[in-house]
DNA sequence: CCTGATTCTGATACCGATCTCACAGATCCA
DNA sequence: TGGATCTGTGAGATCGGTATCAGAATCAGG
């Protein structure tokens, strides 16, 4: 197919009748170059459409101007939003963004990080798929690769992180339900492997305990984070003899599933069941009534992560910094007050 | 920060007491290598944690094992889904995916493509932001860079493409409205710059003309593809004295906006207004009634695009191939029948 | 025992850009 | 006028890996 090989400094130099060294100097504006020679080089470069070869530059100078982003799932609106923000922020500093989704699979994550490492990217922003077995991450950190963790923080990993107060947010939500008289509050959460889900579950448990309520395992369902699994889990929870009066879901995908499931088994929100979901999402304002949610400042996560990463790339060597954003409970119409006689 | 420089073939060769050449042969399994020497090399490589440097490989062999993807907006669920599919397909052939969103901005798209070119990526999958001024794309094609266009096809660009029958799908939707007795059918579409929107508009116009209905400019609103703009456009359309009885929106973001706007001005679907949107989306089944949409086979686009791209990368030199998927009208509850006395 | 093929290995060129170094010519000050 | 400094330039090393080539060692067959 005779892919035309691109023009190199050599070509430009030849066209301008100078050496490669001089051409490079003219193109990059360093060292001494005669104004006349420089002009000829620039003209030749423009004429030949010289672009430079990042790969060669990267080899010489170490590292491609690329930031790697490893989200759990790019289709999840949360990560899509963050990816977008990272992209914008990275572009501001002349970096390209390489997105490689781990699909919440530890093996895949390992392979991807290996790949990024081999590509000599400048730094990585990662949402680790697992709370355990993170030797691969530990090694990267040890080797000095700039890494920023987002959304999911691993306490024993000495690197920067940006996340929200998952436990506090969950606790606030559950306490809101308790304050409205609910006692049988169900939880649907992800495999505890993911840090976020674990913390949110912890918030749920703490809220119950703080109010002297028992933690009933029958009210807790585990589901992987897909709409279908969430539907199944919801149906399981609500086909028990003593039905929960409220439900707390730990992410927007699960909330979506719960919504669908409750509708299909004929339970009305908030008359039959009250619902609070973690993470705000479009759908939440489209339903009738609208759904009460724990909102995270999604838009801040990406920019802050990039900022921290760039500082590391530039050589900052402070001890790990951890940014923790507060969540906000947005009360809409999906929680009802239960009258509870003393 | 003393970023530990990674181990090179040189290190491995030294550790195994062989030359770089032999080490490379052992590691890549080509040429003749003594079994004993090979073993020593492999052992040394494992011990030192040798990973290889893609950048150096790329320089020698031409091109990074990367596929570039330039969507209009990664937050748009359509592109997020396609990105995911591309990622999976690319991984199957040992390619990484580099996503760089153009944000529907032509200048940005140009810059991004330049970047990708400089990175020597193997090929690109692009959803062009504009129907015109595509000299930058034309040049890439001319230079032999493998490119596959998705979603939006530029007829005068000699390269592969994957898209859906936008005109036909739109036409089917509008004819469905006509068949249900609607005559004043409004359209909200994007800036005609984007090919997709233009084709869908063309379908709208053809449907009307085929049934002898006038194309009334007052029924056509232009909006950029954001929820807020779509809301404004909808309100504008429906505050006219002679209100439309039906609305066709050309993408899911606009449909979302229309939904919100209609609710806010107190119009009920489908009693007051019938609605059909192009592109199926989650929300469409969450509303009451559910929304009738023109569905595209989203899941097929990514895999087919990658398949075509890989063939080009491997050197296929057939003339440009164009895959065009059919759309499917999914009738739900957002279209009402208007009784129209003869 | 010698020729020719086969196996193994190291030296070396190369990809493209950058950077150091040395050197030539111009300029400058004493 | 001569040494020192400043300009401008090209030769060549370098980044890390891969491919070519030639030479050494082993082995087969006549």
Short mmCIF file of N, CA and C in Angstrom, two decimals, chain A residues 1 3-4 49 51-56 58-59 64 66 74-75 80-81 84 87-88 91 96-101 103 108 112 114-115 117-122 139 142-146 256 259-260 263 283 285-286 290 312, chain B residues 1 3-4 49 51-56 58-59 64 66 74-75 80-81 84 87-88 91 96-101 103 108 112 114-115 117-122 139 142-146 256 259-260 263 283 285-286 290 316:
data_model
loop_
_atom_site.label_atom_id
_atom_site.label_comp_id
_atom_site.label_asym_id
_atom_site.label_seq_id
_atom_site.Cartn_x
_atom_site.Cartn_y
_atom_site.Cartn_z
N UNK A 1 0.82 -1.19 0.00
CA UNK A 1 0.00 0.00 0.00
C UNK A 1 0.86 1.25 0.00
N UNK A 3 2.65 3.03 2.02
CA UNK A 3 2.38 4.12 2.93
C UNK A 3 3.54 5.09 2.90
N UNK A 4 3.30 6.28 2.42
CA UNK A 4 4.38 7.26 2.31
C UNK A 4 5.03 7.49 3.66
N UNK A 49 6.08 19.66 4.91
CA UNK A 49 5.10 19.20 5.89
C UNK A 49 5.73 18.37 6.99
N UNK A 51 6.62 17.07 10.54
CA UNK A 51 5.83 17.06 11.77
C UNK A 51 6.61 16.62 13.00
N UNK A 52 7.73 15.96 12.75
CA UNK A 52 8.45 15.42 13.91
C UNK A 52 7.87 14.08 14.28
N UNK A 53 8.66 13.28 14.91
CA UNK A 53 8.23 11.93 15.26
C UNK A 53 8.31 11.77 16.78
N UNK A 54 7.12 11.80 17.36
CA UNK A 54 7.06 11.72 18.82
C UNK A 54 7.74 10.49 19.38
N UNK A 55 7.66 9.42 18.61
CA UNK A 55 8.21 8.17 19.11
C UNK A 55 9.72 8.30 19.28
N UNK A 56 10.37 8.86 18.26
CA UNK A 56 11.81 9.04 18.34
C UNK A 56 12.15 10.01 19.47
N UNK A 58 10.44 10.56 22.09
CA UNK A 58 10.19 9.89 23.36
C UNK A 58 11.36 8.98 23.72
N UNK A 59 11.88 8.30 22.73
CA UNK A 59 12.99 7.39 23.00
C UNK A 59 14.19 8.16 23.54
N UNK A 64 6.59 9.09 26.59
CA UNK A 64 5.67 9.70 25.65
C UNK A 64 4.83 10.73 26.40
N UNK A 66 2.04 11.11 27.22
CA UNK A 66 0.74 10.46 27.35
C UNK A 66 0.45 10.19 28.82
N UNK A 74 -15.58 2.26 31.08
CA UNK A 74 -15.75 3.57 30.44
C UNK A 74 -17.22 3.85 30.13
N UNK A 75 -18.04 2.83 30.12
CA UNK A 75 -19.45 3.06 29.83
C UNK A 75 -20.21 3.59 31.03
N UNK A 80 -17.07 8.01 32.48
CA UNK A 80 -17.06 8.73 31.21
C UNK A 80 -16.86 10.22 31.49
N UNK A 81 -17.58 10.70 32.49
CA UNK A 81 -17.45 12.10 32.86
C UNK A 81 -16.03 12.41 33.32
N UNK A 84 -13.60 12.44 30.49
CA UNK A 84 -13.71 13.68 29.73
C UNK A 84 -12.94 14.81 30.42
N UNK A 87 -9.25 14.33 30.14
CA UNK A 87 -8.84 14.63 28.77
C UNK A 87 -8.60 16.13 28.61
N UNK A 88 -9.59 16.89 29.01
CA UNK A 88 -9.49 18.34 28.88
C UNK A 88 -8.29 18.88 29.67
N UNK A 91 -4.96 17.88 28.11
CA UNK A 91 -4.67 18.59 26.88
C UNK A 91 -4.03 19.94 27.18
N UNK A 96 -1.48 13.59 25.85
CA UNK A 96 -2.60 12.85 25.29
C UNK A 96 -3.10 11.89 26.36
N UNK A 97 -4.36 11.49 26.18
CA UNK A 97 -4.95 10.59 27.15
C UNK A 97 -5.13 9.22 26.53
N UNK A 98 -4.65 8.21 27.22
CA UNK A 98 -4.84 6.86 26.74
C UNK A 98 -5.75 6.15 27.73
N UNK A 99 -6.95 5.83 27.27
CA UNK A 99 -7.92 5.21 28.16
C UNK A 99 -7.93 3.71 27.93
N UNK A 100 -7.78 2.96 28.99
CA UNK A 100 -7.84 1.52 28.88
C UNK A 100 -8.66 0.98 30.03
N UNK A 101 -9.82 0.50 29.73
CA UNK A 101 -10.74 0.08 30.78
C UNK A 101 -10.42 -1.31 31.31
N UNK A 103 -12.46 -3.13 32.98
CA UNK A 103 -13.69 -3.91 33.08
C UNK A 103 -13.77 -4.59 34.44
N UNK A 108 -7.00 -8.22 33.92
CA UNK A 108 -6.97 -7.25 32.84
C UNK A 108 -6.25 -5.99 33.28
N UNK A 112 -3.05 -4.29 31.52
CA UNK A 112 -3.10 -2.93 30.99
C UNK A 112 -2.00 -2.06 31.59
N UNK A 114 0.80 -3.02 32.77
CA UNK A 114 2.05 -3.47 32.18
C UNK A 114 2.26 -2.82 30.82
N UNK A 115 1.21 -2.80 30.07
CA UNK A 115 1.22 -2.17 28.76
C UNK A 115 1.59 -0.70 28.83
N UNK A 117 3.09 0.83 31.12
CA UNK A 117 4.46 0.95 31.56
C UNK A 117 5.42 0.77 30.39
N UNK A 118 5.14 -0.26 29.61
CA UNK A 118 6.00 -0.54 28.47
C UNK A 118 5.96 0.61 27.46
N UNK A 119 4.85 1.32 27.44
CA UNK A 119 4.73 2.45 26.52
C UNK A 119 5.45 3.68 27.08
N UNK A 120 5.94 3.56 28.30
CA UNK A 120 6.63 4.69 28.89
C UNK A 120 5.75 5.92 29.01
N UNK A 121 4.52 5.73 29.42
CA UNK A 121 3.66 6.89 29.63
C UNK A 121 4.21 7.69 30.80
N UNK A 122 3.85 8.96 30.83
CA UNK A 122 4.40 9.84 31.86
C UNK A 122 3.81 9.58 33.24
N UNK A 139 4.35 -2.10 42.90
CA UNK A 139 5.61 -2.13 42.19
C UNK A 139 5.80 -0.88 41.33
N UNK A 142 6.69 1.91 43.49
CA UNK A 142 8.06 1.76 43.97
C UNK A 142 9.06 2.16 42.89
N UNK A 143 8.72 1.80 41.66
CA UNK A 143 9.63 2.14 40.56
C UNK A 143 9.64 3.62 40.24
N UNK A 144 8.69 4.33 40.85
CA UNK A 144 8.69 5.77 40.64
C UNK A 144 7.73 6.27 39.58
N UNK A 145 6.90 5.40 39.03
CA UNK A 145 5.91 5.86 38.06
C UNK A 145 4.88 6.74 38.78
N UNK A 146 4.67 7.95 38.28
CA UNK A 146 3.66 8.80 38.91
C UNK A 146 2.27 8.17 38.75
N UNK A 256 -30.50 2.07 39.08
CA UNK A 256 -31.28 1.84 37.87
C UNK A 256 -31.96 0.47 37.92
N UNK A 259 -34.80 0.37 40.43
CA UNK A 259 -35.96 1.08 39.90
C UNK A 259 -36.78 0.17 39.00
N UNK A 260 -36.08 -0.47 38.09
CA UNK A 260 -36.76 -1.37 37.14
C UNK A 260 -37.43 -2.53 37.87
N UNK A 263 -40.53 -1.53 39.91
CA UNK A 263 -41.67 -1.29 39.04
C UNK A 263 -42.27 -2.61 38.57
N UNK A 283 -31.18 9.84 35.11
CA UNK A 283 -32.43 9.17 35.34
C UNK A 283 -33.13 9.63 36.60
N UNK A 285 -33.80 12.27 37.91
CA UNK A 285 -34.75 13.38 37.86
C UNK A 285 -35.84 13.13 36.82
N UNK A 286 -35.79 11.97 36.20
CA UNK A 286 -36.77 11.68 35.16
C UNK A 286 -37.90 10.82 35.67
N UNK A 290 -38.99 11.91 41.67
CA UNK A 290 -37.56 11.90 41.45
C UNK A 290 -36.86 11.22 42.61
N UNK A 312 3.53 15.51 40.12
CA UNK A 312 4.43 14.36 40.32
C UNK A 312 5.32 14.18 39.11
N UNK B 1 13.47 12.39 42.77
CA UNK B 1 12.50 11.31 42.71
C UNK B 1 13.13 10.02 42.20
N UNK B 3 13.57 8.22 39.62
CA UNK B 3 12.75 7.21 38.97
C UNK B 3 13.66 6.12 38.42
N UNK B 4 13.58 4.95 38.99
CA UNK B 4 14.47 3.86 38.57
C UNK B 4 14.27 3.58 37.10
N UNK B 49 13.05 -8.61 35.92
CA UNK B 49 11.76 -7.98 35.61
C UNK B 49 11.81 -7.21 34.30
N UNK B 51 10.87 -5.87 30.78
CA UNK B 51 9.56 -5.70 30.16
C UNK B 51 9.63 -5.28 28.70
N UNK B 52 10.76 -4.79 28.28
CA UNK B 52 10.84 -4.30 26.91
C UNK B 52 10.30 -2.89 26.83
N UNK B 53 10.71 -2.17 25.85
CA UNK B 53 10.32 -0.78 25.69
C UNK B 53 9.62 -0.60 24.36
N UNK B 54 8.32 -0.45 24.45
CA UNK B 54 7.51 -0.33 23.23
C UNK B 54 7.95 0.82 22.35
N UNK B 55 8.41 1.87 23.01
CA UNK B 55 8.77 3.06 22.25
C UNK B 55 9.94 2.74 21.33
N UNK B 56 10.94 2.07 21.89
CA UNK B 56 12.10 1.72 21.07
C UNK B 56 11.68 0.75 19.96
N UNK B 58 8.83 0.52 18.63
CA UNK B 58 8.04 1.26 17.66
C UNK B 58 8.94 2.04 16.71
N UNK B 59 9.99 2.59 17.27
CA UNK B 59 10.89 3.39 16.44
C UNK B 59 11.52 2.51 15.36
N UNK B 64 3.45 2.65 16.78
CA UNK B 64 3.10 2.09 18.08
C UNK B 64 1.89 1.19 17.92
N UNK B 66 -0.93 1.11 18.69
CA UNK B 66 -2.03 1.91 19.24
C UNK B 66 -3.01 2.26 18.13
N UNK B 74 -16.94 11.86 24.36
CA UNK B 74 -16.89 10.56 25.03
C UNK B 74 -17.99 10.40 26.07
N UNK B 75 -18.58 11.50 26.47
CA UNK B 75 -19.65 11.40 27.47
C UNK B 75 -20.98 10.98 26.86
N UNK B 80 -19.51 6.33 24.09
CA UNK B 80 -18.91 5.57 25.18
C UNK B 80 -19.04 4.07 24.88
N UNK B 81 -20.22 3.71 24.39
CA UNK B 81 -20.44 2.30 24.05
C UNK B 81 -19.51 1.87 22.93
N UNK B 84 -15.98 1.50 24.09
CA UNK B 84 -15.81 0.25 24.83
C UNK B 84 -15.63 -0.92 23.87
N UNK B 87 -12.32 -0.82 22.18
CA UNK B 87 -11.29 -1.20 23.13
C UNK B 87 -11.16 -2.72 23.19
N UNK B 88 -12.28 -3.37 23.38
CA UNK B 88 -12.28 -4.83 23.48
C UNK B 88 -11.73 -5.47 22.20
N UNK B 91 -7.98 -4.85 21.78
CA UNK B 91 -7.17 -5.62 22.70
C UNK B 91 -6.92 -7.02 22.14
N UNK B 96 -3.43 -1.02 21.78
CA UNK B 96 -4.02 -0.18 22.81
C UNK B 96 -4.90 0.85 22.14
N UNK B 97 -5.82 1.38 22.93
CA UNK B 97 -6.73 2.37 22.38
C UNK B 97 -6.41 3.73 22.98
N UNK B 98 -6.26 4.71 22.12
CA UNK B 98 -6.04 6.07 22.58
C UNK B 98 -7.26 6.88 22.19
N UNK B 99 -8.00 7.33 23.20
CA UNK B 99 -9.22 8.07 22.94
C UNK B 99 -8.97 9.55 23.08
N UNK B 100 -9.31 10.30 22.09
CA UNK B 100 -9.15 11.75 22.18
C UNK B 100 -10.39 12.40 21.60
N UNK B 101 -11.17 12.99 22.46
CA UNK B 101 -12.46 13.52 22.04
C UNK B 101 -12.32 14.89 21.38
N UNK B 103 -14.75 16.96 20.98
CA UNK B 103 -15.76 17.87 21.50
C UNK B 103 -16.47 18.59 20.37
N UNK B 108 -10.06 21.49 17.18
CA UNK B 108 -9.57 20.49 18.12
C UNK B 108 -9.33 19.17 17.40
N UNK B 112 -5.86 17.10 17.26
CA UNK B 112 -5.79 15.74 17.77
C UNK B 112 -5.25 14.78 16.72
N UNK B 114 -3.38 15.48 14.23
CA UNK B 114 -1.97 15.78 14.07
C UNK B 114 -1.14 15.06 15.12
N UNK B 115 -1.65 15.15 16.33
CA UNK B 115 -1.02 14.48 17.44
C UNK B 115 -0.90 12.98 17.22
N UNK B 117 -1.00 11.37 14.52
CA UNK B 117 -0.09 11.11 13.42
C UNK B 117 1.35 11.15 13.92
N UNK B 118 1.65 12.17 14.70
CA UNK B 118 3.01 12.31 15.22
C UNK B 118 3.38 11.14 16.12
N UNK B 119 2.37 10.57 16.75
CA UNK B 119 2.63 9.43 17.62
C UNK B 119 2.81 8.15 16.81
N UNK B 120 2.61 8.25 15.52
CA UNK B 120 2.77 7.08 14.68
C UNK B 120 1.83 5.95 15.05
N UNK B 121 0.59 6.29 15.36
CA UNK B 121 -0.36 5.22 15.66
C UNK B 121 -0.60 4.41 14.40
N UNK B 122 -1.04 3.18 14.59
CA UNK B 122 -1.21 2.29 13.45
C UNK B 122 -2.40 2.67 12.58
N UNK B 139 -5.75 14.55 3.77
CA UNK B 139 -4.30 14.42 3.71
C UNK B 139 -3.83 13.14 4.39
N UNK B 142 -4.50 10.33 2.14
CA UNK B 142 -3.58 10.36 1.02
C UNK B 142 -2.20 9.83 1.43
N UNK B 143 -1.80 10.16 2.63
CA UNK B 143 -0.49 9.70 3.09
C UNK B 143 -0.48 8.22 3.42
N UNK B 144 -1.66 7.64 3.41
CA UNK B 144 -1.72 6.20 3.62
C UNK B 144 -2.03 5.77 5.04
N UNK B 145 -2.35 6.71 5.92
CA UNK B 145 -2.73 6.32 7.27
C UNK B 145 -4.06 5.57 7.22
N UNK B 146 -4.10 4.37 7.79
CA UNK B 146 -5.38 3.65 7.80
C UNK B 146 -6.41 4.41 8.65
N UNK B 256 -33.71 13.78 25.23
CA UNK B 256 -33.72 14.04 26.67
C UNK B 256 -34.18 15.47 26.95
N UNK B 259 -37.88 15.94 26.26
CA UNK B 259 -38.66 15.33 27.32
C UNK B 259 -38.81 16.29 28.50
N UNK B 260 -37.68 16.84 28.91
CA UNK B 260 -37.68 17.76 30.05
C UNK B 260 -38.50 19.00 29.74
N UNK B 263 -42.28 18.39 29.63
CA UNK B 263 -42.82 18.23 30.97
C UNK B 263 -42.95 19.60 31.65
N UNK B 283 -33.01 6.00 29.19
CA UNK B 283 -34.14 6.79 29.63
C UNK B 283 -35.43 6.45 28.92
N UNK B 285 -36.96 3.95 28.22
CA UNK B 285 -37.85 2.94 28.79
C UNK B 285 -38.21 3.27 30.23
N UNK B 286 -37.71 4.39 30.71
CA UNK B 286 -37.99 4.75 32.10
C UNK B 286 -39.12 5.73 32.23
N UNK B 290 -43.26 4.96 27.69
CA UNK B 290 -41.92 4.80 27.14
C UNK B 290 -41.86 5.45 25.75
N UNK B 316 -4.23 -4.33 3.43
CA UNK B 316 -5.29 -4.49 2.42
C UNK B 316 -5.42 -3.22 1.59
#
